[in-house]
Every structure is written in C-alpha cells, then in structure tokens.
Amino acid sequence: MEKDMNKAQDDSTHFGFKTVAKEQKANMVAGVFHSVAGKYDLMNDVMSFGIHRLWKRYTIDCSGVRPGQKVLDLAGGTGDLAAKFARIVGPTGEVVLADINDSMLRVGRDKLRDMGIVGNVSYVQADAEKLPFEDNTFDLITIAFGLRNVTDKDAALRSMLRVLKPGGRLLVLEFSKPEAEMLSKAYDLYSFHIMPRMGEFIAKDKDSYQYLAESIRMHPDQETLKGMMTEAGFENVEYHNLTGGIVALHRGFKF
Amino acid sequence: MTVMQVLRASAERTLNLGLANDPGAVQRLQPLRGKCFRLQAKGLPEPVTILFLSDRVHLMGPDYEVVDCAVTTTLSDLPKLSDTSNVTKMLQTGQIEIVGDPVLAQQAAQVFLQLNVDWEEFVANHLGDVPGYLVGQAMTKIAALRPPKGALQDRVQAFLTEELRVAVHPLEKAILADDLRDLERKIKQLEARIAAREQA
C-alpha cells in the first residue's frame, strides 16, 4: 500500500496548485503558452510594470558574455535575452533560442527578424530535460522564467550542466520568495486577485494567468534552488534577490 | 539598484538615439566593436561601463566583469580629458589612472566627443520633411553665430580693455613696465651722484 502511494507520488507533479501525472504536465504547460504566446510581451510589460526589463538587464550584466561566444537561451520565449546576446556575441558568436513550445518560438523568431537580428541566431524546439546538443557546447546558458514550468527540474539542471563548457556559467532568472513578510502579503494579493483579472481583461485568458500565479508559489525558494543546482553539479552557486526577492537570479559555474 | 538600472537604461537609449542619427558613428564604433570600457569617476555612485557594439552601445552594470580598459579619475578632472594633450600630464601627476589599453580609452572618448547628430534627418524622420528642414536651417544659423574656439576669449579681453577700460591692455602694461625700469635706473644714477658729492 505504502509502496503504491510512493509510486503514485513519483509519477505525479505540480501544475500550479493541482497535482497531475508527470506526463500530463508538459502538455498542460504547452496549452498555457500556446494560449498566451501572442500577447506574452504585452502582458509581461503590464503585469510587471516594465520591471522585467530591468531584471533581464541585470541578467546580462551577470553573464560576462563576450564576442565570439556561444549562448543558449533556454525557454527563451519571445527572445528578449537572445536579442541582446546576439548583438554582444556578434557575427563570430552564436545564440541558440530554444523553447519547448513552438508557438512561443515562432513569436520569438518573428520578433528577432523584425529587429534585424539574423545570421547568428538559430531556433531550436527543445525539451530542457533532454537537450539535443553535444556535451560542452555552450559558454553561457540562461533560463529566464522557464524553470518553474519544467516537469523534472533536477533532470533539466543536469542536462544544462552536460551541454555547458567547462568554465561556462548558468543563469537562472525566476520568480522566488519575497524577503519581507509585508511584501509577500502584498504580492500574494496582487498575483492571486489582480493578475488573473488583468489576464482576463487583456489576454482574454484568466486560467493561464491563474496558473502563472500558482506555479510561482510552487517553485522552489532561493535556498532550495541553490541546493538543487549544487546537487546537479554546478559550483560556486550563488543568488541575488531582485525587487525584494520577488525574483532571484541564481548563478552557477561548471569547472 | 533599480533606480540606477532605470537611469542606465535611459542613458543608453539617449546615447543610442544620438549614435543612430550620427552618420559617422558606425565608422568610429568599428575599432571598438566588442570592447568594453569602464570609467570610474570618484563622486559618481557607480562606474560607467560601456560595451561597444557595431552600431550602438550597451551600458552594463558594475557586475559585468570583462573590461578591456578602465579609467579612474575624479569628477572635477573629467572635463580635462577632452583635451588629449592633458592626458600625459594627468597620468604623471596621478590625477588619472588607466588599466588596460589606453588607445581604447581615447577611441571611446572620440565616439562621444565627435558626436554630430544630423538634426534635420532626425526631426524629418519623426515629424516630417518641412519641420526637419526648418530645424536644419535653425541649427545652421546657430552654428554660424557661435564663435570659433578661442574667439570668445579674445572678444571678452578686447571689451574689457578697450570698451570698458576696466582692465589694462597688455601693450600699455609693457610700456608702463619699461617706464618704471627707466625711472628706477635714473633714481639709481641720481643716488650714486648724491653719494659721490657727499664724499667729496
């Protein structure tokens, strides 16, 4: 009986506050992102009051990326980070924009092409848990607001470590746990009551933004994620809280 | 940190707007492509870190660690750097410290010091050809009115010495000095003759 319960737990995962079978989650997350892809950038700006741009700027500051390097922007969505990295690495470097969701990837590809960013960017539909790249390929891997949607985060982190070159670094930008209790309460109020309504009003999709709020709560906090990265094999893992811990940037190296 | 990031993002946007409307900017940016320059001016809350790209710049934060040239100076000494002849003297006196490639520092300064925005084109792109033409004409007139470098100093000097006469003309000063030297010589001669008479 206990063995059956353990097996059921092993085969299940979270989809927001719901518990679902592991094989179901990827499809359910895909459904969310197929639904929001068209208005993803607009909603990001509205819901974060534009602050997501500053979080991404800080991620670039911490990237140490140089011309000629190879960058993987995983769960890259609509390509905000990939666009910046493509300009920095220049024609001798390469940026791979990867996302499991083809709708997001298509929006990102169109956006970058409209910005005139072509030639050193390639687009790959890939599952973070089983990255389709050779070992020791990338100098830098970033995953911004994507890790919480991955079903098996430990497997994804191990896969990232595998494709990272020795000396390379992984940057994980993700929602986290606010440091102050007051901020945490205000943030809860905003994310569970205001955000889904904004999603309903602007993107005509309340459920997807309800999932977004729930998935943020279910995501590991700063210390837990740091432990997971260390466990996966990353070294010198550290994190920096942004906007009072609403978001945290984790950085780890492969040596 | 957020305030600084907002300021940095705004400054980057302004600089890139200027560079995009300067026909010579791409050429000046060419040798700096992919290079990073950091200016640490004592008095500023954080260093200014500029990553040069092919047609624009990216202002990085203090956490960006790959810098090709870093210049440390004070806020008051910063304007002196616009004159390259000052740099050697400032290095010797310790007013400025350069780590990395000094040529890169000069090239980085030239990107902004030689910024020459085509205002006519800029306004025409946003408001139309007629306002662009009018702004272009106005800018040309303003440029014609602006005296060349050093002329303003000459005009102020002439006004003070010849119009207001509150200051002495350098020539008058030289004549007065000659007269004083002559008078001094005559006094010495007179003193010598008096002394000679007294002894006799």
CSV table of C-alpha atoms in Angstrom, one decimal:
chain,number,residue,atom,x,y,z
A,1,MET,CA,0.0,0.0,0.0
A,2,GLU,CA,2.8,2.4,1.1
A,3,LYS,CA,4.8,1.3,-2.0
A,4,ASP,CA,1.9,2.1,-4.3
A,5,MET,CA,1.5,5.6,-2.7
A,6,ASN,CA,5.2,6.3,-3.1
A,7,LYS,CA,5.0,5.2,-6.8
A,8,ALA,CA,2.0,7.5,-7.3
A,9,GLN,CA,4.0,10.4,-5.7
A,10,ASP,CA,7.0,9.7,-8.0
A,11,ASP,CA,4.7,9.7,-11.1
A,12,SER,CA,3.0,13.0,-10.1
A,13,THR,CA,4.0,16.6,-10.2
A,14,HIS,CA,2.5,20.1,-9.7
A,15,PHE,CA,0.6,22.0,-12.3
A,16,GLY,CA,0.0,25.2,-10.3
A,17,PHE,CA,-1.7,24.0,-7.2
A,18,LYS,CA,-3.1,20.9,-8.9
A,19,THR,CA,-1.3,17.5,-8.7
A,20,VAL,CA,-1.1,15.9,-12.1
A,21,ALA,CA,0.6,12.9,-13.7
A,22,LYS,CA,4.1,13.8,-14.9
A,23,GLU,CA,3.4,13.0,-18.5
A,24,GLN,CA,0.4,15.4,-18.4
A,25,LYS,CA,2.2,18.5,-17.2
A,26,ALA,CA,4.2,19.2,-20.4
A,27,ASN,CA,1.0,19.2,-22.4
A,28,MET,CA,-0.8,21.3,-19.9
A,29,VAL,CA,2.0,23.9,-19.8
A,30,ALA,CA,2.2,23.8,-23.6
A,31,GLY,CA,-1.5,24.7,-23.6
A,32,VAL,CA,-0.9,27.7,-21.4
A,33,PHE,CA,1.9,29.0,-23.6
A,34,HIS,CA,0.1,28.4,-26.9
A,35,SER,CA,-2.7,30.5,-25.4
A,36,VAL,CA,-0.6,33.4,-24.2
A,37,ALA,CA,2.2,33.5,-26.9
A,38,GLY,CA,0.6,36.3,-29.0
A,39,LYS,CA,0.3,38.7,-26.1
A,40,TYR,CA,3.2,37.4,-24.0
A,41,ASP,CA,5.4,40.6,-24.3
A,42,LEU,CA,2.5,43.0,-23.7
A,43,MET,CA,1.3,41.0,-20.6
A,44,ASN,CA,4.9,40.9,-19.2
A,45,ASP,CA,5.1,44.7,-19.5
A,46,VAL,CA,1.7,45.3,-18.0
A,47,MET,CA,1.9,42.8,-15.1
A,48,SER,CA,5.5,43.6,-14.1
A,49,PHE,CA,5.1,47.4,-14.8
A,50,GLY,CA,8.0,47.0,-17.1
A,51,ILE,CA,10.4,45.8,-14.3
A,52,HIS,CA,11.0,42.5,-16.1
A,53,ARG,CA,13.2,44.5,-18.5
A,54,LEU,CA,15.4,45.6,-15.5
A,55,TRP,CA,15.6,42.0,-14.3
A,56,LYS,CA,16.8,40.9,-17.7
A,57,ARG,CA,19.3,43.8,-17.8
A,58,TYR,CA,20.8,42.5,-14.6
A,59,THR,CA,21.0,39.0,-16.0
A,60,ILE,CA,23.0,40.4,-18.9
A,61,ASP,CA,25.3,42.3,-16.5
A,62,CYS,CA,26.0,39.0,-14.7
A,63,SER,CA,26.5,37.0,-17.9
A,64,GLY,CA,30.1,38.0,-18.6
A,65,VAL,CA,29.4,37.2,-22.2
A,66,ARG,CA,31.9,38.2,-24.9
A,67,PRO,CA,32.1,38.4,-28.7
A,68,GLY,CA,32.5,35.0,-30.3
A,69,GLN,CA,30.9,33.0,-27.5
A,70,LYS,CA,28.1,30.5,-27.8
A,71,VAL,CA,25.0,31.2,-25.8
A,72,LEU,CA,21.9,29.0,-25.2
A,73,ASP,CA,18.8,31.0,-24.2
A,74,LEU,CA,16.6,28.2,-22.9
A,75,ALA,CA,12.9,28.6,-22.6
A,76,GLY,CA,13.8,31.8,-24.4
A,77,GLY,CA,10.2,32.6,-25.3
A,78,THR,CA,9.9,35.8,-27.2
A,79,GLY,CA,13.6,36.3,-27.3
A,80,ASP,CA,14.3,39.4,-25.1
A,81,LEU,CA,17.6,38.0,-23.8
A,82,ALA,CA,18.5,36.3,-27.1
A,83,ALA,CA,18.3,39.6,-28.9
A,84,LYS,CA,20.8,41.3,-26.5
A,85,PHE,CA,23.1,38.3,-26.6
A,86,ALA,CA,23.1,38.1,-30.4
A,87,ARG,CA,24.3,41.7,-30.5
A,88,ILE,CA,27.0,41.2,-27.9
A,89,VAL,CA,28.4,37.9,-29.3
A,90,GLY,CA,28.5,39.4,-32.8
A,91,PRO,CA,28.9,37.6,-36.1
A,92,THR,CA,31.7,35.3,-34.7
A,93,GLY,CA,29.4,34.0,-31.9
A,94,GLU,CA,26.2,32.2,-31.9
A,95,VAL,CA,22.9,32.3,-29.9
A,96,VAL,CA,20.5,29.4,-29.8
A,97,LEU,CA,17.0,30.4,-28.8
A,98,ALA,CA,15.4,27.2,-27.5
A,99,ASP,CA,11.8,26.6,-26.3
A,100,ILE,CA,9.7,23.6,-25.9
A,101,ASN,CA,6.7,25.5,-27.2
A,102,ASP,CA,6.6,26.1,-30.9
A,103,SER,CA,4.1,29.0,-30.6
A,104,MET,CA,6.5,30.9,-28.4
A,105,LEU,CA,9.4,30.0,-30.6
A,106,ARG,CA,7.6,31.3,-33.7
A,107,VAL,CA,6.7,34.6,-31.9
A,108,GLY,CA,10.4,35.0,-30.8
A,109,ARG,CA,11.8,34.2,-34.3
A,110,ASP,CA,9.5,36.8,-36.0
A,111,LYS,CA,10.3,39.4,-33.4
A,112,LEU,CA,14.1,39.0,-33.7
A,113,ARG,CA,13.8,39.0,-37.5
A,114,ASP,CA,11.8,42.2,-37.4
A,115,MET,CA,14.5,43.7,-35.2
A,116,GLY,CA,17.1,42.8,-37.9
A,117,ILE,CA,18.8,40.2,-35.8
A,118,VAL,CA,19.7,37.4,-38.2
A,119,GLY,CA,22.7,35.3,-39.1
A,120,ASN,CA,24.0,34.4,-35.6
A,121,VAL,CA,20.7,33.2,-34.1
A,122,SER,CA,19.3,29.7,-34.5
A,123,TYR,CA,15.9,28.4,-33.2
A,124,VAL,CA,15.5,25.0,-31.7
A,125,GLN,CA,12.4,23.4,-30.2
A,126,ALA,CA,13.9,21.5,-27.3
A,127,ASP,CA,12.9,20.0,-24.0
A,128,ALA,CA,15.1,21.3,-21.2
A,129,GLU,CA,15.3,17.9,-19.6
A,130,LYS,CA,16.8,16.3,-22.7
A,131,LEU,CA,18.8,19.0,-24.5
A,132,PRO,CA,19.6,18.0,-28.1
A,133,PHE,CA,23.2,19.3,-28.0
A,134,GLU,CA,26.6,17.8,-27.7
A,135,ASP,CA,28.5,17.8,-24.4
A,136,ASN,CA,30.5,21.0,-23.6
A,137,THR,CA,28.9,23.2,-26.3
A,138,PHE,CA,27.9,26.5,-24.7
A,139,ASP,CA,29.8,29.2,-22.8
A,140,LEU,CA,26.6,30.5,-21.2
A,141,ILE,CA,23.1,29.1,-20.6
A,142,THR,CA,20.3,31.3,-19.4
A,143,ILE,CA,16.8,30.3,-18.5
A,144,ALA,CA,14.5,33.2,-17.6
A,145,PHE,CA,11.1,32.5,-16.1
A,146,GLY,CA,11.1,29.0,-17.6
A,147,LEU,CA,12.5,26.6,-15.0
A,148,ARG,CA,9.3,26.6,-12.9
A,149,ASN,CA,7.4,25.1,-15.9
A,150,VAL,CA,9.8,22.2,-16.3
A,151,THR,CA,8.4,18.9,-15.0
A,152,ASP,CA,11.7,17.4,-13.8
A,153,LYS,CA,13.8,20.4,-12.7
A,154,ASP,CA,16.7,18.2,-11.5
A,155,ALA,CA,16.9,16.4,-14.9
A,156,ALA,CA,16.9,19.8,-16.6
A,157,LEU,CA,19.7,21.1,-14.5
A,158,ARG,CA,21.8,18.0,-15.1
A,159,SER,CA,21.1,18.4,-18.9
A,160,MET,CA,22.2,22.0,-18.8
A,161,LEU,CA,25.4,21.1,-16.9
A,162,ARG,CA,26.2,18.5,-19.6
A,163,VAL,CA,26.0,20.9,-22.5
A,164,LEU,CA,27.8,23.7,-20.7
A,165,LYS,CA,31.6,24.1,-21.5
A,166,PRO,CA,34.0,23.9,-18.6
A,167,GLY,CA,34.3,27.4,-17.3
A,168,GLY,CA,30.8,28.2,-18.5
A,169,ARG,CA,28.0,29.5,-16.4
A,170,LEU,CA,24.3,29.0,-15.9
A,171,LEU,CA,22.0,31.9,-15.1
A,172,VAL,CA,18.5,31.1,-13.8
A,173,LEU,CA,16.2,34.1,-13.6
A,174,GLU,CA,13.0,33.0,-11.9
A,175,PHE,CA,10.2,34.2,-9.5
A,176,SER,CA,11.1,33.4,-6.0
A,177,LYS,CA,10.1,34.1,-2.4
A,178,PRO,CA,9.9,37.8,-1.2
A,179,GLU,CA,12.2,38.5,1.7
A,180,ALA,CA,9.8,40.8,3.7
A,181,GLU,CA,6.5,39.5,5.1
A,182,MET,CA,4.6,42.6,4.2
A,183,LEU,CA,5.9,42.5,0.6
A,184,SER,CA,4.9,38.8,0.5
A,185,LYS,CA,1.3,39.5,1.5
A,186,ALA,CA,1.0,42.4,-1.0
A,187,TYR,CA,2.5,40.2,-3.7
A,188,ASP,CA,0.1,37.4,-2.9
A,189,LEU,CA,-2.8,39.8,-3.1
A,190,TYR,CA,-1.6,41.1,-6.5
A,191,SER,CA,-0.8,37.7,-8.0
A,192,PHE,CA,-3.9,35.8,-6.9
A,193,HIS,CA,-6.5,38.5,-7.2
A,194,ILE,CA,-5.3,41.2,-9.7
A,195,MET,CA,-3.1,39.3,-12.1
A,196,PRO,CA,-5.7,36.7,-13.3
A,197,ARG,CA,-8.2,39.6,-13.8
A,198,MET,CA,-5.6,41.5,-15.9
A,199,GLY,CA,-5.1,38.3,-17.8
A,200,GLU,CA,-8.8,38.0,-18.4
A,201,PHE,CA,-9.1,41.7,-19.4
A,202,ILE,CA,-6.1,42.0,-21.7
A,203,ALA,CA,-5.4,38.5,-23.0
A,204,LYS,CA,-8.9,37.1,-22.5
A,205,ASP,CA,-7.4,34.2,-20.6
A,206,LYS,CA,-7.9,34.1,-16.9
A,207,ASP,CA,-6.9,30.5,-16.4
A,208,SER,CA,-3.4,30.8,-17.8
A,209,TYR,CA,-2.6,33.7,-15.5
A,210,GLN,CA,-4.1,31.9,-12.6
A,211,TYR,CA,-1.7,29.0,-13.4
A,212,LEU,CA,1.2,31.6,-13.6
A,213,ALA,CA,0.4,32.8,-10.0
A,214,GLU,CA,0.1,29.3,-8.7
A,215,SER,CA,3.2,28.0,-10.4
A,216,ILE,CA,5.2,30.9,-8.9
A,217,ARG,CA,4.1,29.7,-5.4
A,218,MET,CA,5.0,26.1,-6.1
A,219,HIS,CA,8.5,27.0,-7.4
A,220,PRO,CA,11.4,26.3,-5.0
A,221,ASP,CA,12.6,29.2,-2.9
A,222,GLN,CA,16.1,30.7,-3.3
A,223,GLU,CA,18.0,28.4,-1.0
A,224,THR,CA,16.2,25.3,-2.3
A,225,LEU,CA,17.1,26.1,-5.9
A,226,LYS,CA,20.6,26.9,-4.9
A,227,GLY,CA,20.8,23.4,-3.3
A,228,MET,CA,19.3,21.8,-6.4
A,229,MET,CA,21.9,23.5,-8.6
A,230,THR,CA,24.7,22.4,-6.3
A,231,GLU,CA,23.3,18.8,-6.3
A,232,ALA,CA,23.2,18.8,-10.1
A,233,GLY,CA,27.0,19.5,-10.2
A,234,PHE,CA,27.2,23.3,-10.5
A,235,GLU,CA,29.9,25.1,-8.5
A,236,ASN,CA,30.2,28.5,-6.8
A,237,VAL,CA,26.4,28.7,-6.8
A,238,GLU,CA,25.1,32.0,-5.6
A,239,TYR,CA,21.9,34.0,-5.9
A,240,HIS,CA,20.9,37.7,-5.9
A,241,ASN,CA,17.4,38.8,-4.9
A,242,LEU,CA,15.8,41.4,-7.2
A,243,THR,CA,12.8,43.6,-6.2
A,244,GLY,CA,12.9,42.3,-2.6
A,245,GLY,CA,13.1,38.7,-3.6
A,246,ILE,CA,10.1,38.6,-5.9
A,247,VAL,CA,12.6,37.4,-8.5
A,248,ALA,CA,16.0,35.9,-7.9
A,249,LEU,CA,18.9,35.4,-10.2
A,250,HIS,CA,20.9,32.2,-9.5
A,251,ARG,CA,24.3,31.8,-11.0
A,252,GLY,CA,26.4,28.6,-11.1
A,253,PHE,CA,29.6,27.5,-12.9
A,254,LYS,CA,30.9,24.3,-14.4
A,255,PHE,CA,34.6,23.7,-13.8
B,1,MET,CA,19.8,49.2,-7.6
B,2,THR,CA,16.5,49.6,-9.5
B,3,VAL,CA,16.9,53.4,-9.7
B,4,MET,CA,20.4,53.0,-11.2
B,5,GLN,CA,19.2,50.5,-13.7
B,6,VAL,CA,16.4,52.8,-14.8
B,7,LEU,CA,19.0,55.7,-15.2
B,8,ARG,CA,21.3,53.4,-17.1
B,9,ALA,CA,18.6,52.2,-19.4
B,10,SER,CA,17.5,55.8,-20.1
B,11,ALA,CA,21.1,57.0,-20.7
B,12,GLU,CA,21.6,54.0,-23.1
B,13,ARG,CA,18.5,54.9,-25.0
B,14,THR,CA,19.6,58.5,-25.3
B,15,LEU,CA,23.1,57.7,-26.4
B,16,ASN,CA,21.9,55.2,-29.0
B,17,LEU,CA,19.4,57.7,-30.3
B,18,GLY,CA,22.3,60.1,-30.8
B,19,LEU,CA,24.6,57.5,-32.4
B,20,ALA,CA,21.8,56.3,-34.7
B,21,ASN,CA,21.4,59.8,-36.1
B,22,ASP,CA,25.1,60.5,-36.5
B,23,PRO,CA,26.3,59.4,-40.0
B,24,GLY,CA,29.9,59.0,-38.8
B,25,ALA,CA,29.1,56.9,-35.7
B,26,VAL,CA,29.3,53.5,-37.2
B,27,GLN,CA,32.8,54.2,-38.5
B,28,ARG,CA,34.0,55.5,-35.1
B,29,LEU,CA,32.4,52.4,-33.4
B,30,GLN,CA,34.2,50.0,-35.8
B,31,PRO,CA,37.5,49.6,-34.0
B,32,LEU,CA,35.7,49.3,-30.6
B,33,ARG,CA,33.3,46.6,-31.7
B,34,GLY,CA,33.0,44.1,-28.8
B,35,LYS,CA,35.3,46.0,-26.5
B,36,CYS,CA,34.3,47.2,-23.0
B,37,PHE,CA,35.4,50.5,-21.4
B,38,ARG,CA,34.8,51.4,-17.8
B,39,LEU,CA,35.0,54.9,-16.4
B,40,GLN,CA,35.2,55.1,-12.6
B,41,ALA,CA,34.8,58.8,-11.6
B,42,LYS,CA,35.1,59.4,-7.8
B,43,GLY,CA,31.9,61.1,-6.9
B,44,LEU,CA,29.7,59.0,-9.2
B,45,PRO,CA,27.6,56.4,-7.4
B,46,GLU,CA,28.7,53.6,-9.7
B,47,PRO,CA,31.2,53.2,-12.6
B,48,VAL,CA,30.0,53.8,-16.2
B,49,THR,CA,30.6,50.6,-18.1
B,50,ILE,CA,30.2,50.8,-21.9
B,51,LEU,CA,30.1,47.8,-24.1
B,52,PHE,CA,30.6,48.9,-27.8
B,53,LEU,CA,28.6,47.1,-30.4
B,54,SER,CA,28.7,47.5,-34.2
B,55,ASP,CA,26.1,50.4,-34.3
B,56,ARG,CA,25.2,51.1,-30.7
B,57,VAL,CA,26.4,50.9,-27.1
B,58,HIS,CA,25.2,48.9,-24.2
B,59,LEU,CA,25.6,50.3,-20.7
B,60,MET,CA,26.5,47.4,-18.5
B,61,GLY,CA,26.2,47.4,-14.7
B,62,PRO,CA,29.1,47.2,-12.2
B,63,ASP,CA,28.7,43.4,-12.1
B,64,TYR,CA,29.9,43.0,-15.7
B,65,GLU,CA,33.5,41.7,-15.1
B,66,VAL,CA,35.1,41.6,-18.6
B,67,VAL,CA,36.5,45.1,-19.1
B,68,ASP,CA,39.2,45.9,-21.7
B,69,CYS,CA,40.1,49.4,-20.4
B,70,ALA,CA,39.3,51.0,-17.1
B,71,VAL,CA,39.9,54.7,-16.3
B,72,THR,CA,39.8,56.1,-12.8
B,73,THR,CA,39.7,59.8,-12.2
B,74,THR,CA,37.7,62.4,-10.2
B,75,LEU,CA,34.5,64.1,-11.4
B,76,SER,CA,36.3,67.5,-11.4
B,77,ASP,CA,39.2,66.3,-13.6
B,78,LEU,CA,36.8,64.6,-16.1
B,79,PRO,CA,36.4,67.6,-18.4
B,80,LYS,CA,40.2,68.0,-18.8
B,81,LEU,CA,40.2,64.6,-20.5
B,82,SER,CA,38.5,66.1,-23.6
B,83,ASP,CA,41.9,67.6,-24.4
B,84,THR,CA,44.2,64.7,-25.2
B,85,SER,CA,47.3,66.9,-24.6
B,86,ASN,CA,46.3,66.9,-20.9
B,87,VAL,CA,46.3,63.1,-20.5
B,88,THR,CA,50.1,62.5,-20.2
B,89,LYS,CA,50.4,65.3,-17.6
B,90,MET,CA,47.4,63.9,-15.7
B,91,LEU,CA,48.9,60.4,-15.7
B,92,GLN,CA,52.2,61.8,-14.3
B,93,THR,CA,50.5,63.7,-11.5
B,94,GLY,CA,48.3,60.8,-10.6
B,95,GLN,CA,45.0,62.6,-11.5
B,96,ILE,CA,44.1,59.7,-13.8
B,97,GLU,CA,44.8,56.0,-13.7
B,98,ILE,CA,44.4,53.8,-16.7
B,99,VAL,CA,44.3,50.0,-16.6
B,100,GLY,CA,44.3,48.2,-19.9
B,101,ASP,CA,44.6,49.6,-23.4
B,102,PRO,CA,44.9,53.4,-23.3
B,103,VAL,CA,44.2,53.7,-27.1
B,104,LEU,CA,40.8,52.2,-26.4
B,105,ALA,CA,40.1,54.9,-23.9
B,106,GLN,CA,40.9,57.6,-26.5
B,107,GLN,CA,38.8,55.9,-29.2
B,108,ALA,CA,35.9,55.5,-26.7
B,109,ALA,CA,36.1,59.2,-25.9
B,110,GLN,CA,36.1,60.1,-29.6
B,111,VAL,CA,32.9,58.2,-30.2
B,112,PHE,CA,31.0,60.7,-27.9
B,113,LEU,CA,33.1,63.9,-28.3
B,114,GLN,CA,32.8,63.8,-32.1
B,115,LEU,CA,29.0,63.1,-31.9
B,116,ASN,CA,27.5,65.0,-34.7
B,117,VAL,CA,23.8,64.4,-34.8
B,118,ASP,CA,22.0,65.1,-38.1
B,119,TRP,CA,19.1,67.0,-36.5
B,120,GLU,CA,17.5,67.7,-39.9
B,121,GLU,CA,17.2,64.0,-40.6
B,122,PHE,CA,16.2,63.2,-37.1
B,123,VAL,CA,13.3,65.7,-37.0
B,124,ALA,CA,12.3,64.8,-40.5
B,125,ASN,CA,12.0,61.1,-39.6
B,126,HIS,CA,9.7,61.9,-36.7
B,127,LEU,CA,7.8,65.0,-37.7
B,128,GLY,CA,8.1,65.2,-41.5
B,129,ASP,CA,10.4,66.9,-44.1
B,130,VAL,CA,9.2,70.5,-43.6
B,131,PRO,CA,9.8,70.7,-39.8
B,132,GLY,CA,13.1,68.8,-40.4
B,133,TYR,CA,14.2,71.4,-43.0
B,134,LEU,CA,13.3,74.3,-40.7
B,135,VAL,CA,15.2,72.8,-37.8
B,136,GLY,CA,18.2,72.1,-40.0
B,137,GLN,CA,18.2,75.8,-41.1
B,138,ALA,CA,17.9,77.0,-37.5
B,139,MET,CA,20.8,74.7,-36.4
B,140,THR,CA,23.0,76.1,-39.3
B,141,LYS,CA,22.3,79.7,-38.2
B,142,ILE,CA,23.0,78.9,-34.6
B,143,ALA,CA,26.3,77.2,-35.6
B,144,ALA,CA,27.3,80.3,-37.7
B,145,LEU,CA,26.6,82.6,-34.7
B,146,ARG,CA,28.7,80.5,-32.4
B,147,PRO,CA,32.3,82.0,-32.4
B,148,PRO,CA,35.2,79.6,-33.1
B,149,LYS,CA,37.2,78.2,-30.3
B,150,GLY,CA,39.3,80.9,-28.6
B,151,ALA,CA,37.4,83.8,-30.3
B,152,LEU,CA,35.1,84.3,-27.3
B,153,GLN,CA,38.2,84.8,-25.0
B,154,ASP,CA,39.6,87.4,-27.4
B,155,ARG,CA,36.3,89.3,-27.6
B,156,VAL,CA,35.9,89.5,-23.8
B,157,GLN,CA,39.5,90.6,-23.5
B,158,ALA,CA,39.0,93.4,-26.1
B,159,PHE,CA,35.8,94.5,-24.5
B,160,LEU,CA,37.3,94.8,-21.0
B,161,THR,CA,40.4,96.6,-22.2
B,162,GLU,CA,39.1,98.9,-25.0
B,163,GLU,CA,35.4,99.5,-24.3
B,164,LEU,CA,35.0,99.4,-20.5
B,165,ARG,CA,38.7,100.1,-19.8
B,166,VAL,CA,38.4,98.3,-16.5
B,167,ALA,CA,41.5,96.2,-17.5
B,168,VAL,CA,44.8,97.4,-18.9
B,169,HIS,CA,45.8,96.5,-22.4
B,170,PRO,CA,48.9,94.2,-22.4
B,171,LEU,CA,50.8,96.8,-24.5
B,172,GLU,CA,50.1,99.6,-22.0
B,173,LYS,CA,51.3,97.3,-19.3
B,174,ALA,CA,54.6,96.7,-21.2
B,175,ILE,CA,55.1,100.4,-21.7
B,176,LEU,CA,54.5,101.1,-18.1
B,177,ALA,CA,57.0,98.4,-17.1
B,178,ASP,CA,59.6,100.0,-19.4
B,179,ASP,CA,59.0,103.4,-17.9
B,180,LEU,CA,59.3,102.1,-14.4
B,181,ARG,CA,62.6,100.3,-15.2
B,182,ASP,CA,63.9,103.6,-16.8
B,183,LEU,CA,62.8,105.6,-13.8
B,184,GLU,CA,64.5,103.1,-11.5
B,185,ARG,CA,67.7,103.4,-13.5
B,186,LYS,CA,67.6,107.2,-13.2
B,187,ILE,CA,67.0,107.1,-9.5
B,188,LYS,CA,70.0,104.8,-9.0
B,189,GLN,CA,72.2,107.1,-11.1
B,190,LEU,CA,70.9,110.1,-9.0
B,191,GLU,CA,71.6,108.3,-5.8
B,192,ALA,CA,75.1,107.5,-7.0
B,193,ARG,CA,75.8,111.2,-7.8
B,194,ILE,CA,74.5,112.3,-4.5
B,195,ALA,CA,76.7,109.8,-2.7
B,196,ALA,CA,79.7,110.9,-4.7
B,197,ARG,CA,79.0,114.7,-3.8
B,198,GLU,CA,78.7,113.8,-0.1
B,199,GLN,CA,82.0,112.0,-0.1
B,200,ALA,CA,83.7,115.0,-1.9
